[in-house]
PDB file of C-alpha atoms and ligand atoms in Angstrom:
ATOM      1  CA  MET A   1     -33.322  -9.201 -20.314  1.00  0.00           C
ATOM      2  CA  ALA A   2     -36.349  -7.942 -17.962  1.00  0.00           C
ATOM      3  CA  GLN A   3     -35.678  -6.254 -15.278  1.00  0.00           C
ATOM      4  CA  THR A   4     -36.893  -6.931 -12.370  1.00  0.00           C
ATOM      5  CA  GLN A   5     -38.587  -4.377  -9.645  1.00  0.00           C
ATOM      6  CA  ARG A   6     -34.925  -5.295  -7.712  1.00  0.00           C
ATOM      7  CA  ASP A   7     -33.025  -4.044 -10.143  1.00  0.00           C
ATOM      8  CA  LEU A   8     -35.264  -0.768 -10.590  1.00  0.00           C
ATOM      9  CA  GLU A   9     -34.640  -0.272  -7.402  1.00  0.00           C
ATOM     10  CA  GLU A  10     -30.539  -0.771  -7.277  1.00  0.00           C
ATOM     11  CA  ASP A  11     -30.991   1.397 -10.341  1.00  0.00           C
ATOM     12  CA  VAL A  12     -32.626   4.170  -8.392  1.00  0.00           C
ATOM     13  CA  ALA A  13     -29.959   3.605  -4.933  1.00  0.00           C
ATOM     14  CA  SER A  14     -26.551   3.971  -6.916  1.00  0.00           C
ATOM     15  CA  GLU A  15     -27.916   6.951  -8.867  1.00  0.00           C
ATOM     16  CA  GLU A  16     -29.066   8.705  -5.845  1.00  0.00           C
ATOM     17  CA  LYS A  17     -26.177   8.273  -3.875  1.00  0.00           C
ATOM     18  CA  THR A  18     -23.297  10.502  -4.360  1.00  0.00           C
ATOM     19  CA  GLU A  19     -19.768   8.876  -4.462  1.00  0.00           C
ATOM     20  CA  GLU A  20     -16.984  10.603  -2.433  1.00  0.00           C
ATOM     21  CA  PRO A  21     -13.472  10.441  -4.246  1.00  0.00           C
ATOM     22  CA  PRO A  22     -11.432   7.622  -1.991  1.00  0.00           C
ATOM     23  CA  MET A  23      -8.902   9.625  -0.202  1.00  0.00           C
ATOM     24  CA  PHE A  24      -4.853   8.276   1.045  1.00  0.00           C
ATOM     25  CA  ARG A  25      -3.266   9.088   4.021  1.00  0.00           C
ATOM     26  CA  VAL A  26       0.572   9.340   3.703  1.00  0.00           C
ATOM     27  CA  TYR A  27       2.884   8.493   6.957  1.00  0.00           C
ATOM     28  CA  LEU A  28       6.326   8.978   7.265  1.00  0.00           C
ATOM     29  CA  LEU A  29       8.379   6.001   8.506  1.00  0.00           C
ATOM     30  CA  ASN A  30      11.555   6.136  10.754  1.00  0.00           C
ATOM     31  CA  ASP A  31      14.711   5.212  10.563  1.00  0.00           C
ATOM     32  CA  ASP A  32      18.447   5.461  12.329  1.00  0.00           C
ATOM     33  CA  TYR A  33      19.473   7.467   9.631  1.00  0.00           C
ATOM     34  CA  THR A  34      17.472  10.383   8.561  1.00  0.00           C
ATOM     35  CA  THR A  35      18.394  13.547  10.380  1.00  0.00           C
ATOM     36  CA  MET A  36      15.345  15.281  12.536  1.00  0.00           C
ATOM     37  CA  ASP A  37      16.554  18.458  10.695  1.00  0.00           C
ATOM     38  CA  PHE A  38      15.964  16.598   7.198  1.00  0.00           C
ATOM     39  CA  VAL A  39      12.586  15.135   8.488  1.00  0.00           C
ATOM     40  CA  ILE A  40      11.268  18.903   9.656  1.00  0.00           C
ATOM     41  CA  PHE A  41      12.287  19.924   6.335  1.00  0.00           C
ATOM     42  CA  VAL A  42      10.058  17.461   4.202  1.00  0.00           C
ATOM     43  CA  LEU A  43       7.521  18.023   7.080  1.00  0.00           C
ATOM     44  CA  ARG A  44       7.686  21.786   6.418  1.00  0.00           C
ATOM     45  CA  HIS A  45       8.159  22.227   2.218  1.00  0.00           C
ATOM     46  CA  ILE A  46       6.658  18.456   0.785  1.00  0.00           C
ATOM     47  CA  PHE A  47       3.758  18.488   3.524  1.00  0.00           C
ATOM     48  CA  ASN A  48       3.587  22.132   3.944  1.00  0.00           C
ATOM     49  CA  LYS A  49       3.671  22.113   7.950  1.00  0.00           C
ATOM     50  CA  ASN A  50       4.008  24.635  10.114  1.00  0.00           C
ATOM     51  CA  ASP A  51       7.725  24.203  12.328  1.00  0.00           C
ATOM     52  CA  GLU A  52       5.836  23.486  15.090  1.00  0.00           C
ATOM     53  CA  GLU A  53       3.662  20.808  13.530  1.00  0.00           C
ATOM     54  CA  ALA A  54       6.807  19.392  11.737  1.00  0.00           C
ATOM     55  CA  VAL A  55       8.478  18.984  14.820  1.00  0.00           C
ATOM     56  CA  ASN A  56       5.832  17.639  16.615  1.00  0.00           C
ATOM     57  CA  ILE A  57       4.848  14.687  13.884  1.00  0.00           C
ATOM     58  CA  MET A  58       8.832  13.981  13.564  1.00  0.00           C
ATOM     59  CA  LEU A  59       9.515  13.483  17.106  1.00  0.00           C
ATOM     60  CA  HIS A  60       6.395  11.521  17.001  1.00  0.00           C
ATOM     61  CA  VAL A  61       7.510   9.254  14.245  1.00  0.00           C
ATOM     62  CA  HIS A  62      10.868   9.539  16.150  1.00  0.00           C
ATOM     63  CA  ARG A  63       9.258   7.731  19.478  1.00  0.00           C
ATOM     64  CA  ASN A  64       6.338   5.498  17.380  1.00  0.00           C
ATOM     65  CA  GLY A  65       8.349   4.363  14.388  1.00  0.00           C
ATOM     66  CA  ILE A  66       5.415   5.594  12.147  1.00  0.00           C
ATOM     67  CA  GLY A  67       3.183   9.097  11.606  1.00  0.00           C
ATOM     68  CA  LEU A  68       0.519  10.419   9.522  1.00  0.00           C
ATOM     69  CA  CYS A  69       1.358  13.237   7.917  1.00  0.00           C
ATOM     70  CA  GLY A  70      -1.766  14.474   5.998  1.00  0.00           C
ATOM     71  CA  VAL A  71      -5.146  13.008   3.284  1.00  0.00           C
ATOM     72  CA  TYR A  72      -4.868  13.454   0.002  1.00  0.00           C
ATOM     73  CA  SER A  73      -6.505  12.073  -3.049  1.00  0.00           C
ATOM     74  CA  SER A  74      -4.688   9.136  -5.079  1.00  0.00           C
ATOM     75  CA  GLU A  75      -2.498  11.195  -7.596  1.00  0.00           C
ATOM     76  CA  ILE A  76      -1.577  14.143  -4.372  1.00  0.00           C
ATOM     77  CA  ALA A  77      -0.527  11.221  -2.612  1.00  0.00           C
ATOM     78  CA  GLU A  78       1.374   9.119  -4.771  1.00  0.00           C
ATOM     79  CA  THR A  79       3.312  12.813  -5.865  1.00  0.00           C
ATOM     80  CA  LYS A  80       4.037  13.677  -2.274  1.00  0.00           C
ATOM     81  CA  VAL A  81       5.918  10.092  -1.708  1.00  0.00           C
ATOM     82  CA  LYS A  82       7.929  10.286  -5.019  1.00  0.00           C
ATOM     83  CA  GLU A  83       8.950  13.917  -3.891  1.00  0.00           C
ATOM     84  CA  VAL A  84       9.937  12.702  -0.568  1.00  0.00           C
ATOM     85  CA  THR A  85      12.049   9.740  -1.756  1.00  0.00           C
ATOM     86  CA  GLY A  86      13.642  11.677  -4.450  1.00  0.00           C
ATOM     87  CA  LEU A  87      14.500  14.165  -1.939  1.00  0.00           C
ATOM     88  CA  ALA A  88      16.084  11.648   0.508  1.00  0.00           C
ATOM     89  CA  ARG A  89      17.371   9.636  -1.704  1.00  0.00           C
ATOM     90  CA  GLU A  90      19.585  12.882  -3.425  1.00  0.00           C
ATOM     91  CA  ASN A  91      20.829  13.525   0.061  1.00  0.00           C
ATOM     92  CA  GLY A  92      21.700  10.256   0.693  1.00  0.00           C
ATOM     93  CA  PHE A  93      18.431   8.909   3.267  1.00  0.00           C
ATOM     94  CA  PRO A  94      17.100   6.214   3.304  1.00  0.00           C
ATOM     95  CA  LEU A  95      13.563   7.820   4.391  1.00  0.00           C
ATOM     96  CA  GLN A  96      10.775   5.989   3.328  1.00  0.00           C
ATOM     97  CA  CYS A  97       6.748   7.163   3.164  1.00  0.00           C
ATOM     98  CA  LYS A  98       3.809   4.959   2.925  1.00  0.00           C
ATOM     99  CA  ILE A  99       0.411   5.330   1.412  1.00  0.00           C
ATOM    100  CA  GLU A 100      -2.990   3.577   3.165  1.00  0.00           C
ATOM    101  CA  LYS A 101      -6.455   4.063   1.635  1.00  0.00           C
ATOM    102  CA  GLU A 102      -8.853   5.403   3.789  1.00  0.00           C
ATOM    103  CA  GLU A 103     -11.910   3.172   4.383  1.00  0.00           C
TER     104      GLU A 103
HETATM  105  N1  LIG B 201      15.272   8.361  14.306  1.00  0.00           N
HETATM  106  C1  LIG B 201      16.152   9.809  13.484  1.00  0.00           C
HETATM  107  C2  LIG B 201      17.011  10.511  13.963  1.00  0.00           C
HETATM  108  O1  LIG B 201      16.837   9.842  15.649  1.00  0.00           O
HETATM  109  C3  LIG B 201      14.925  10.789  13.142  1.00  0.00           C
HETATM  110  C4  LIG B 201      14.086  10.914  12.109  1.00  0.00           C
HETATM  111  C5  LIG B 201      12.938  10.903  12.190  1.00  0.00           C
HETATM  112  C6  LIG B 201      13.997   9.830  11.239  1.00  0.00           C
HETATM  113  C7  LIG B 201      11.124  10.881  11.496  1.00  0.00           C
HETATM  114  C8  LIG B 201      12.708   9.419  10.311  1.00  0.00           C
HETATM  115  O2  LIG B 201      10.253   9.555   9.185  1.00  0.00           O
HETATM  116  C9  LIG B 201      12.056   9.915  10.289  1.00  0.00           C
HETATM  117  N2  LIG B 201      17.863  10.415  13.491  1.00  0.00           N
END
């Protein structure tokens, strides 16, 4: 099939574009049963926050219902969610996480 001038321009444009990999926000959700100490533990050990950051994020989630814990590649974000939910269930807590794709 003949390639038009427009097709050629599109080819050049797409070759020049430097595509960033998609990134994913991981959020913690509030609930009435998970202890504050456990959420702080999760933020310290899974999201690598220091004590002050962990307390601030935990309180933000407690007061607002949801809070951002970090932004990761798809695979790392999925792993964080599995680690959080696995650890929470092992400890009898209903703590939930969610992932949102960045625009
Ligand atoms: N709301 C919980 C409590 O009062 C604490 C909590 C904070 C739970 C953050 C979940 O993601 C969460 N024990």
